[in-house]
Amino acid sequence: GTKTEIKNMNSFRSVQRAIDSEIERQTRCIEKGEKIVQETRLWDEGSQSTHPMRSKEEAHDYRYFPEPDLVPLAIERSWVDSIAAGLPELPAARRERYQKEHGLKPEDAALIVESRDLSDFFDRSLLKNAQAVAAANLLINVGIKYLKDNKLEISQTSLTPENLVNLVQAVETGKLSSTNAKVLLPVLMESGGSVTDLVEERGLAQVSDEGALKETIEKVLQRSPEQLADFRSGKKPKLRQYFFGEVMKDTRGKANPQIINRLLDELL
């Protein structure tokens, strides 16, 4: 392939992002049938992209010269293979595995892999049969913020892979809403404990009683006559989300969202 040189990177993360950006740029060029130019490019941290600095047409423009005191070095393939076999899984391989085997989005896989500690924790959760996408969403949307705010690695918290799995399962089985799962995750990271006990102690169990939820929805509709009229007239179809939010507010986020949506369809 054609060589490009990239300058102005001040961290290993910048090096990785610059390489990723250059791969994307060259891929776009090739797909458009454009020629890759041998040049030096500048990494721009702000735009997360590279820009041309100067072109170099031939190898001599780089001021290359041979080292006369170095003898030819023959490396056996078996030696290279043995070293490769002993290497740990590299970040790029992890990102690919998370996407192909566990269905994570590329950007989510990248966020998990940014921290070796977090990635190792995620892998231990997968070994406990965690639902990968749901576990990743909790870690990304809540866990990473907690870690940054407290300047911690996840191994320095009280969260265990088992608790993350239990939290995800509580949502999947309808025992806990996804909203309250996000409330509990920082608690588990701070002081640990049992997911089941915390749900019970804090009164966070998800409400799936259709009779009780129907009664709550009817109360919301009764106190919102203007909004109900606007919605039913077709003027403001987005008010449906307002009613949903009011029900969640009245139930302190404990109502089962699937049941709410179905009942709203019936009552609206």
PDB file of C-alpha atoms in Angstrom:
ATOM      1  CA  GLY A   1       0.000   0.000   0.000  1.00  0.00           C
ATOM      2  CA  THR A   2       0.904   3.681  -0.079  1.00  0.00           C
ATOM      3  CA  LYS A   3       2.568   5.062   3.016  1.00  0.00           C
ATOM      4  CA  THR A   4       1.317   8.078   4.970  1.00  0.00           C
ATOM      5  CA  GLU A   5       2.967   9.594   8.024  1.00  0.00           C
ATOM      6  CA  ILE A   6       0.906  11.141  10.833  1.00  0.00           C
ATOM      7  CA  LYS A   7       2.209  13.756  13.281  1.00  0.00           C
ATOM      8  CA  ASN A   8       0.935  15.669  16.339  1.00  0.00           C
ATOM      9  CA  MET A   9      -0.227  12.781  18.566  1.00  0.00           C
ATOM     10  CA  ASN A  10       0.437  13.177  22.285  1.00  0.00           C
ATOM     11  CA  SER A  11      -1.018   9.999  23.800  1.00  0.00           C
ATOM     12  CA  PHE A  12      -1.561   6.339  23.007  1.00  0.00           C
ATOM     13  CA  ARG A  13      -5.278   7.079  22.711  1.00  0.00           C
ATOM     14  CA  SER A  14      -4.548   9.779  20.135  1.00  0.00           C
ATOM     15  CA  VAL A  15      -2.372   7.320  18.214  1.00  0.00           C
ATOM     16  CA  GLN A  16      -5.227   4.794  18.132  1.00  0.00           C
ATOM     17  CA  ARG A  17      -7.782   7.393  17.052  1.00  0.00           C
ATOM     18  CA  ALA A  18      -5.462   8.780  14.380  1.00  0.00           C
ATOM     19  CA  ILE A  19      -4.907   5.300  12.954  1.00  0.00           C
ATOM     20  CA  ASP A  20      -8.656   4.580  12.988  1.00  0.00           C
ATOM     21  CA  SER A  21      -9.337   7.907  11.272  1.00  0.00           C
ATOM     22  CA  GLU A  22      -6.707   7.230   8.613  1.00  0.00           C
ATOM     23  CA  ILE A  23      -8.116   3.755   7.954  1.00  0.00           C
ATOM     24  CA  GLU A  24     -11.561   5.283   7.424  1.00  0.00           C
ATOM     25  CA  ARG A  25     -10.166   8.050   5.184  1.00  0.00           C
ATOM     26  CA  GLN A  26      -8.190   5.669   2.985  1.00  0.00           C
ATOM     27  CA  THR A  27     -11.161   3.283   2.787  1.00  0.00           C
ATOM     28  CA  ARG A  28     -13.370   6.138   1.557  1.00  0.00           C
ATOM     29  CA  CYS A  29     -10.738   7.129  -1.017  1.00  0.00           C
ATOM     30  CA  ILE A  30     -10.426   3.576  -2.352  1.00  0.00           C
ATOM     31  CA  GLU A  31     -14.204   3.129  -2.521  1.00  0.00           C
ATOM     32  CA  LYS A  32     -14.435   6.349  -4.569  1.00  0.00           C
ATOM     33  CA  GLY A  33     -11.661   5.187  -6.884  1.00  0.00           C
ATOM     34  CA  GLU A  34      -9.294   7.921  -5.694  1.00  0.00           C
ATOM     35  CA  LYS A  35      -5.523   7.532  -5.411  1.00  0.00           C
ATOM     36  CA  ILE A  36      -3.841   7.358  -1.995  1.00  0.00           C
ATOM     37  CA  VAL A  37      -1.094   9.990  -1.925  1.00  0.00           C
ATOM     38  CA  GLN A  38       2.191   9.414  -0.105  1.00  0.00           C
ATOM     39  CA  GLU A  39       2.290  12.325   2.317  1.00  0.00           C
ATOM     40  CA  THR A  40       2.684  13.582   5.861  1.00  0.00           C
ATOM     41  CA  ARG A  41      -0.609  14.358   7.608  1.00  0.00           C
ATOM     42  CA  LEU A  42      -1.428  16.296  10.783  1.00  0.00           C
ATOM     43  CA  TRP A  43      -3.666  14.795  13.470  1.00  0.00           C
ATOM     44  CA  ASP A  44      -6.320  17.264  14.677  1.00  0.00           C
ATOM     45  CA  GLU A  45      -7.569  16.300  18.143  1.00  0.00           C
ATOM     46  CA  GLY A  46     -10.517  18.681  17.884  1.00  0.00           C
ATOM     47  CA  SER A  47     -12.016  17.278  14.699  1.00  0.00           C
ATOM     48  CA  GLN A  48     -10.669  13.760  15.349  1.00  0.00           C
ATOM     49  CA  SER A  49      -9.287  13.642  11.811  1.00  0.00           C
ATOM     50  CA  THR A  50      -6.051  14.053   9.836  1.00  0.00           C
ATOM     51  CA  HIS A  51      -5.189  16.873   7.424  1.00  0.00           C
ATOM     52  CA  PRO A  52      -2.472  17.081   4.726  1.00  0.00           C
ATOM     53  CA  MET A  53       0.808  18.776   5.709  1.00  0.00           C
ATOM     54  CA  ARG A  54       3.183  17.998   2.858  1.00  0.00           C
ATOM     55  CA  SER A  55       3.519  15.412   0.127  1.00  0.00           C
ATOM     56  CA  LYS A  56       6.541  13.165  -0.426  1.00  0.00           C
ATOM     57  CA  GLU A  57       6.831  11.608  -3.825  1.00  0.00           C
ATOM     58  CA  GLU A  58       9.779   9.260  -3.393  1.00  0.00           C
ATOM     59  CA  ALA A  59      11.563   7.414  -0.612  1.00  0.00           C
ATOM     60  CA  HIS A  60      14.595   9.722  -0.855  1.00  0.00           C
ATOM     61  CA  ASP A  61      12.377  12.628   0.234  1.00  0.00           C
ATOM     62  CA  TYR A  62      12.282  10.965   3.633  1.00  0.00           C
ATOM     63  CA  ARG A  63      16.111  11.076   3.877  1.00  0.00           C
ATOM     64  CA  TYR A  64      16.305   7.307   4.322  1.00  0.00           C
ATOM     65  CA  PHE A  65      19.746   5.713   4.281  1.00  0.00           C
ATOM     66  CA  PRO A  66      20.847   2.118   4.924  1.00  0.00           C
ATOM     67  CA  GLU A  67      22.580   1.150   8.169  1.00  0.00           C
ATOM     68  CA  PRO A  68      25.839  -0.520   7.065  1.00  0.00           C
ATOM     69  CA  ASP A  69      26.567  -2.231  10.392  1.00  0.00           C
ATOM     70  CA  LEU A  70      23.333  -4.256  10.567  1.00  0.00           C
ATOM     71  CA  VAL A  71      23.543  -7.816   9.308  1.00  0.00           C
ATOM     72  CA  PRO A  72      20.536  -9.486   7.631  1.00  0.00           C
ATOM     73  CA  LEU A  73      18.176 -10.964  10.204  1.00  0.00           C
ATOM     74  CA  ALA A  74      16.281 -14.172   9.439  1.00  0.00           C
ATOM     75  CA  ILE A  75      13.337 -14.779  11.780  1.00  0.00           C
ATOM     76  CA  GLU A  76      11.729 -18.197  11.876  1.00  0.00           C
ATOM     77  CA  ARG A  77       7.980 -18.234  11.296  1.00  0.00           C
ATOM     78  CA  SER A  78       7.499 -20.700  14.150  1.00  0.00           C
ATOM     79  CA  TRP A  79       9.083 -18.220  16.580  1.00  0.00           C
ATOM     80  CA  VAL A  80       6.783 -15.424  15.431  1.00  0.00           C
ATOM     81  CA  ASP A  81       3.766 -17.721  15.701  1.00  0.00           C
ATOM     82  CA  SER A  82       4.689 -18.804  19.224  1.00  0.00           C
ATOM     83  CA  ILE A  83       4.930 -15.177  20.355  1.00  0.00           C
ATOM     84  CA  ALA A  84       1.611 -14.317  18.698  1.00  0.00           C
ATOM     85  CA  ALA A  85      -0.045 -17.288  20.398  1.00  0.00           C
ATOM     86  CA  GLY A  86       1.102 -16.037  23.795  1.00  0.00           C
ATOM     87  CA  LEU A  87      -0.207 -12.498  23.364  1.00  0.00           C
ATOM     88  CA  PRO A  88      -3.301 -11.401  25.310  1.00  0.00           C
ATOM     89  CA  GLU A  89      -6.411 -10.426  23.365  1.00  0.00           C
ATOM     90  CA  LEU A  90      -5.729  -6.995  21.904  1.00  0.00           C
ATOM     91  CA  PRO A  91      -8.274  -4.122  22.003  1.00  0.00           C
ATOM     92  CA  ALA A  92      -9.156  -4.376  18.309  1.00  0.00           C
ATOM     93  CA  ALA A  93      -9.889  -8.094  18.691  1.00  0.00           C
ATOM     94  CA  ARG A  94     -12.061  -7.426  21.741  1.00  0.00           C
ATOM     95  CA  ARG A  95     -14.053  -4.766  19.939  1.00  0.00           C
ATOM     96  CA  GLU A  96     -14.633  -7.157  17.057  1.00  0.00           C
ATOM     97  CA  ARG A  97     -15.653  -9.989  19.409  1.00  0.00           C
ATOM     98  CA  TYR A  98     -18.118  -7.786  21.278  1.00  0.00           C
ATOM     99  CA  GLN A  99     -19.725  -6.755  18.001  1.00  0.00           C
ATOM    100  CA  LYS A 100     -19.796 -10.118  16.211  1.00  0.00           C
ATOM    101  CA  GLU A 101     -20.465 -12.482  19.109  1.00  0.00           C
ATOM    102  CA  HIS A 102     -22.492 -10.286  21.456  1.00  0.00           C
ATOM    103  CA  GLY A 103     -24.257  -7.769  19.209  1.00  0.00           C
ATOM    104  CA  LEU A 104     -22.790  -4.558  20.613  1.00  0.00           C
ATOM    105  CA  LYS A 105     -22.757  -1.435  18.459  1.00  0.00           C
ATOM    106  CA  PRO A 106     -19.247  -0.404  17.316  1.00  0.00           C
ATOM    107  CA  GLU A 107     -19.312   2.751  19.445  1.00  0.00           C
ATOM    108  CA  ASP A 108     -20.447   0.818  22.544  1.00  0.00           C
ATOM    109  CA  ALA A 109     -17.781  -1.844  22.055  1.00  0.00           C
ATOM    110  CA  ALA A 110     -15.171   0.915  21.747  1.00  0.00           C
ATOM    111  CA  LEU A 111     -16.297   2.562  25.005  1.00  0.00           C
ATOM    112  CA  ILE A 112     -16.075  -0.712  26.918  1.00  0.00           C
ATOM    113  CA  VAL A 113     -12.631  -1.531  25.518  1.00  0.00           C
ATOM    114  CA  GLU A 114     -11.218   1.938  26.294  1.00  0.00           C
ATOM    115  CA  SER A 115     -10.561   0.678  29.823  1.00  0.00           C
ATOM    116  CA  ARG A 116      -8.838  -2.691  30.215  1.00  0.00           C
ATOM    117  CA  ASP A 117     -10.245  -2.919  33.737  1.00  0.00           C
ATOM    118  CA  LEU A 118     -13.815  -2.303  32.565  1.00  0.00           C
ATOM    119  CA  SER A 119     -13.412  -4.661  29.625  1.00  0.00           C
ATOM    120  CA  ASP A 120     -12.124  -7.449  31.884  1.00  0.00           C
ATOM    121  CA  PHE A 121     -15.092  -6.888  34.213  1.00  0.00           C
ATOM    122  CA  PHE A 122     -17.492  -7.032  31.267  1.00  0.00           C
ATOM    123  CA  ASP A 123     -15.932 -10.312  30.131  1.00  0.00           C
ATOM    124  CA  ARG A 124     -16.376 -11.800  33.612  1.00  0.00           C
ATOM    125  CA  SER A 125     -20.026 -10.739  33.474  1.00  0.00           C
ATOM    126  CA  LEU A 126     -20.419 -12.488  30.128  1.00  0.00           C
ATOM    127  CA  LEU A 127     -19.019 -15.660  31.681  1.00  0.00           C
ATOM    128  CA  LYS A 128     -21.864 -15.389  34.212  1.00  0.00           C
ATOM    129  CA  ASN A 129     -24.308 -15.361  31.269  1.00  0.00           C
ATOM    130  CA  ALA A 130     -25.026 -11.639  31.330  1.00  0.00           C
ATOM    131  CA  GLN A 131     -27.237 -10.355  28.517  1.00  0.00           C
ATOM    132  CA  ALA A 132     -24.442  -8.489  26.740  1.00  0.00           C
ATOM    133  CA  VAL A 133     -26.283  -5.515  25.225  1.00  0.00           C
ATOM    134  CA  ALA A 134     -28.283  -4.763  28.380  1.00  0.00           C
ATOM    135  CA  ALA A 135     -25.201  -5.098  30.605  1.00  0.00           C
ATOM    136  CA  ALA A 136     -23.166  -2.872  28.289  1.00  0.00           C
ATOM    137  CA  ASN A 137     -25.913  -0.235  28.245  1.00  0.00           C
ATOM    138  CA  LEU A 138     -25.942  -0.053  32.045  1.00  0.00           C
ATOM    139  CA  LEU A 139     -22.164   0.201  32.239  1.00  0.00           C
ATOM    140  CA  ILE A 140     -21.982   2.837  29.509  1.00  0.00           C
ATOM    141  CA  ASN A 141     -24.976   4.981  30.505  1.00  0.00           C
ATOM    142  CA  VAL A 142     -24.465   4.880  34.270  1.00  0.00           C
ATOM    143  CA  GLY A 143     -21.329   2.995  35.292  1.00  0.00           C
ATOM    144  CA  ILE A 144     -18.748   4.953  33.303  1.00  0.00           C
ATOM    145  CA  LYS A 145     -20.091   8.286  34.611  1.00  0.00           C
ATOM    146  CA  TYR A 146     -19.835   6.999  38.189  1.00  0.00           C
ATOM    147  CA  LEU A 147     -16.249   5.890  37.583  1.00  0.00           C
ATOM    148  CA  LYS A 148     -15.259   9.233  36.057  1.00  0.00           C
ATOM    149  CA  ASP A 149     -16.967  11.282  38.773  1.00  0.00           C
ATOM    150  CA  ASN A 150     -15.207   9.290  41.498  1.00  0.00           C
ATOM    151  CA  LYS A 151     -11.909   8.813  39.608  1.00  0.00           C
ATOM    152  CA  LEU A 152     -12.096   5.039  40.044  1.00  0.00           C
ATOM    153  CA  GLU A 153     -11.566   1.879  38.064  1.00  0.00           C
ATOM    154  CA  ILE A 154     -14.446  -0.568  38.248  1.00  0.00           C
ATOM    155  CA  SER A 155     -12.266  -3.039  40.173  1.00  0.00           C
ATOM    156  CA  GLN A 156     -12.085  -0.401  42.937  1.00  0.00           C
ATOM    157  CA  THR A 157     -15.871  -0.394  43.382  1.00  0.00           C
ATOM    158  CA  SER A 158     -18.097  -2.869  45.206  1.00  0.00           C
ATOM    159  CA  LEU A 159     -19.879  -3.985  42.043  1.00  0.00           C
ATOM    160  CA  THR A 160     -19.448  -7.654  41.169  1.00  0.00           C
ATOM    161  CA  PRO A 161     -20.173  -9.372  37.850  1.00  0.00           C
ATOM    162  CA  GLU A 162     -22.838 -11.412  39.664  1.00  0.00           C
ATOM    163  CA  ASN A 163     -24.644  -8.257  40.786  1.00  0.00           C
ATOM    164  CA  LEU A 164     -24.565  -6.785  37.297  1.00  0.00           C
ATOM    165  CA  VAL A 165     -26.041 -10.023  35.942  1.00  0.00           C
ATOM    166  CA  ASN A 166     -28.721 -10.033  38.659  1.00  0.00           C
ATOM    167  CA  LEU A 167     -29.598  -6.409  37.901  1.00  0.00           C
ATOM    168  CA  VAL A 168     -30.019  -7.126  34.192  1.00  0.00           C
ATOM    169  CA  GLN A 169     -32.081 -10.234  34.933  1.00  0.00           C
ATOM    170  CA  ALA A 170     -34.353  -8.258  37.276  1.00  0.00           C
ATOM    171  CA  VAL A 171     -35.188  -5.951  34.362  1.00  0.00           C
ATOM    172  CA  GLU A 172     -35.601  -8.814  31.883  1.00  0.00           C
ATOM    173  CA  THR A 173     -38.009 -10.684  34.169  1.00  0.00           C
ATOM    174  CA  GLY A 174     -40.105  -7.582  34.847  1.00  0.00           C
ATOM    175  CA  LYS A 175     -39.178  -7.316  38.531  1.00  0.00           C
ATOM    176  CA  LEU A 176     -37.467  -3.948  38.066  1.00  0.00           C
ATOM    177  CA  SER A 177     -37.864  -1.146  35.542  1.00  0.00           C
ATOM    178  CA  SER A 178     -34.877  -0.094  33.446  1.00  0.00           C
ATOM    179  CA  THR A 179     -35.165   3.367  35.032  1.00  0.00           C
ATOM    180  CA  ASN A 180     -34.773   1.994  38.539  1.00  0.00           C
ATOM    181  CA  ALA A 181     -31.985  -0.336  37.412  1.00  0.00           C
ATOM    182  CA  LYS A 182     -30.046   2.838  36.589  1.00  0.00           C
ATOM    183  CA  VAL A 183     -30.837   4.102  40.087  1.00  0.00           C
ATOM    184  CA  LEU A 184     -29.557   0.918  41.729  1.00  0.00           C
ATOM    185  CA  LEU A 185     -26.316   0.535  39.777  1.00  0.00           C
ATOM    186  CA  PRO A 186     -24.471   3.404  41.561  1.00  0.00           C
ATOM    187  CA  VAL A 187     -25.674   1.991  44.896  1.00  0.00           C
ATOM    188  CA  LEU A 188     -24.185  -1.397  44.038  1.00  0.00           C
ATOM    189  CA  MET A 189     -20.967   0.273  42.915  1.00  0.00           C
ATOM    190  CA  GLU A 190     -20.790   2.260  46.141  1.00  0.00           C
ATOM    191  CA  SER A 191     -21.645  -0.366  48.731  1.00  0.00           C
ATOM    192  CA  GLY A 192     -22.560  -3.652  47.045  1.00  0.00           C
ATOM    193  CA  GLY A 193     -25.362  -5.746  48.487  1.00  0.00           C
ATOM    194  CA  SER A 194     -28.081  -7.968  47.104  1.00  0.00           C
ATOM    195  CA  VAL A 195     -30.138  -6.740  44.155  1.00  0.00           C
ATOM    196  CA  THR A 196     -33.226  -8.509  45.504  1.00  0.00           C
ATOM    197  CA  ASP A 197     -32.805  -6.988  48.980  1.00  0.00           C
ATOM    198  CA  LEU A 198     -32.196  -3.480  47.628  1.00  0.00           C
ATOM    199  CA  VAL A 199     -35.278  -3.648  45.405  1.00  0.00           C
ATOM    200  CA  GLU A 200     -37.382  -4.688  48.391  1.00  0.00           C
ATOM    201  CA  GLU A 201     -35.826  -2.242  50.882  1.00  0.00           C
ATOM    202  CA  ARG A 202     -36.273   0.741  48.556  1.00  0.00           C
ATOM    203  CA  GLY A 203     -39.704  -0.247  47.294  1.00  0.00           C
ATOM    204  CA  LEU A 204     -38.545  -0.330  43.685  1.00  0.00           C
ATOM    205  CA  ALA A 205     -40.312  -3.494  42.545  1.00  0.00           C
ATOM    206  CA  GLN A 206     -41.920  -2.943  39.152  1.00  0.00           C
ATOM    207  CA  VAL A 207     -45.701  -2.622  39.151  1.00  0.00           C
ATOM    208  CA  SER A 208     -47.299  -4.987  36.635  1.00  0.00           C
ATOM    209  CA  ASP A 209     -50.790  -5.151  38.132  1.00  0.00           C
ATOM    210  CA  GLU A 210     -52.986  -4.135  35.184  1.00  0.00           C
ATOM    211  CA  GLY A 211     -55.881  -3.110  37.393  1.00  0.00           C
ATOM    212  CA  ALA A 212     -53.738  -0.760  39.463  1.00  0.00           C
ATOM    213  CA  LEU A 213     -52.023   0.679  36.403  1.00  0.00           C
ATOM    214  CA  LYS A 214     -55.331   1.214  34.600  1.00  0.00           C
ATOM    215  CA  GLU A 215     -56.611   3.122  37.617  1.00  0.00           C
ATOM    216  CA  THR A 216     -53.481   5.300  37.620  1.00  0.00           C
ATOM    217  CA  ILE A 217     -53.823   6.045  33.897  1.00  0.00           C
ATOM    218  CA  GLU A 218     -57.489   6.992  34.330  1.00  0.00           C
ATOM    219  CA  LYS A 219     -56.540   9.441  37.106  1.00  0.00           C
ATOM    220  CA  VAL A 220     -53.898  11.008  34.854  1.00  0.00           C
ATOM    221  CA  LEU A 221     -56.439  11.417  32.031  1.00  0.00           C
ATOM    222  CA  GLN A 222     -59.063  12.860  34.385  1.00  0.00           C
ATOM    223  CA  ARG A 223     -56.723  15.597  35.608  1.00  0.00           C
ATOM    224  CA  SER A 224     -55.540  16.427  32.088  1.00  0.00           C
ATOM    225  CA  PRO A 225     -58.758  17.167  30.138  1.00  0.00           C
ATOM    226  CA  GLU A 226     -57.212  19.794  27.836  1.00  0.00           C
ATOM    227  CA  GLN A 227     -54.280  17.582  26.871  1.00  0.00           C
ATOM    228  CA  LEU A 228     -56.634  14.648  26.336  1.00  0.00           C
ATOM    229  CA  ALA A 229     -58.866  16.712  24.040  1.00  0.00           C
ATOM    230  CA  ASP A 230     -55.877  17.956  22.027  1.00  0.00           C
ATOM    231  CA  PHE A 231     -54.554  14.419  21.660  1.00  0.00           C
ATOM    232  CA  ARG A 232     -57.867  12.901  20.610  1.00  0.00           C
ATOM    233  CA  SER A 233     -58.463  15.683  18.080  1.00  0.00           C
ATOM    234  CA  GLY A 234     -55.176  14.791  16.423  1.00  0.00           C
ATOM    235  CA  LYS A 235     -53.693  18.251  17.050  1.00  0.00           C
ATOM    236  CA  LYS A 236     -50.929  17.067  19.357  1.00  0.00           C
ATOM    237  CA  PRO A 237     -50.142  13.355  18.885  1.00  0.00           C
ATOM    238  CA  LYS A 238     -46.930  13.750  20.887  1.00  0.00           C
ATOM    239  CA  LEU A 239     -49.013  14.232  24.034  1.00  0.00           C
ATOM    240  CA  ARG A 240     -49.107  10.456  24.304  1.00  0.00           C
ATOM    241  CA  GLN A 241     -45.582  10.661  25.705  1.00  0.00           C
ATOM    242  CA  TYR A 242     -46.813  13.236  28.221  1.00  0.00           C
ATOM    243  CA  PHE A 243     -49.419  10.797  29.549  1.00  0.00           C
ATOM    244  CA  PHE A 244     -46.791   8.048  29.701  1.00  0.00           C
ATOM    245  CA  GLY A 245     -44.478  10.328  31.679  1.00  0.00           C
ATOM    246  CA  GLU A 246     -47.229  11.291  34.113  1.00  0.00           C
ATOM    247  CA  VAL A 247     -48.009   7.639  34.824  1.00  0.00           C
ATOM    248  CA  MET A 248     -44.332   6.927  35.430  1.00  0.00           C
ATOM    249  CA  LYS A 249     -44.141   9.953  37.711  1.00  0.00           C
ATOM    250  CA  ASP A 250     -47.172   8.827  39.721  1.00  0.00           C
ATOM    251  CA  THR A 251     -45.710   5.340  40.133  1.00  0.00           C
ATOM    252  CA  ARG A 252     -42.216   6.701  40.899  1.00  0.00           C
ATOM    253  CA  GLY A 253     -40.838   4.977  37.816  1.00  0.00           C
ATOM    254  CA  LYS A 254     -42.059   1.552  38.919  1.00  0.00           C
ATOM    255  CA  ALA A 255     -44.767   0.952  36.314  1.00  0.00           C
ATOM    256  CA  ASN A 256     -44.146  -1.713  33.681  1.00  0.00           C
ATOM    257  CA  PRO A 257     -43.676   0.347  30.467  1.00  0.00           C
ATOM    258  CA  GLN A 258     -44.989  -2.373  28.143  1.00  0.00           C
ATOM    259  CA  ILE A 259     -48.241  -2.626  30.095  1.00  0.00           C
ATOM    260  CA  ILE A 260     -48.574   1.174  30.278  1.00  0.00           C
ATOM    261  CA  ASN A 261     -48.218   1.471  26.510  1.00  0.00           C
ATOM    262  CA  ARG A 262     -50.816  -1.212  25.893  1.00  0.00           C
ATOM    263  CA  LEU A 263     -53.291   0.330  28.341  1.00  0.00           C
ATOM    264  CA  LEU A 264     -52.737   3.801  26.888  1.00  0.00           C
ATOM    265  CA  ASP A 265     -53.580   2.395  23.456  1.00  0.00           C
ATOM    266  CA  GLU A 266     -56.834   1.061  24.887  1.00  0.00           C
ATOM    267  CA  LEU A 267     -57.816   4.140  26.900  1.00  0.00           C
ATOM    268  CA  LEU A 268     -56.779   6.908  24.533  1.00  0.00           C
TER     269      LEU A 268
END
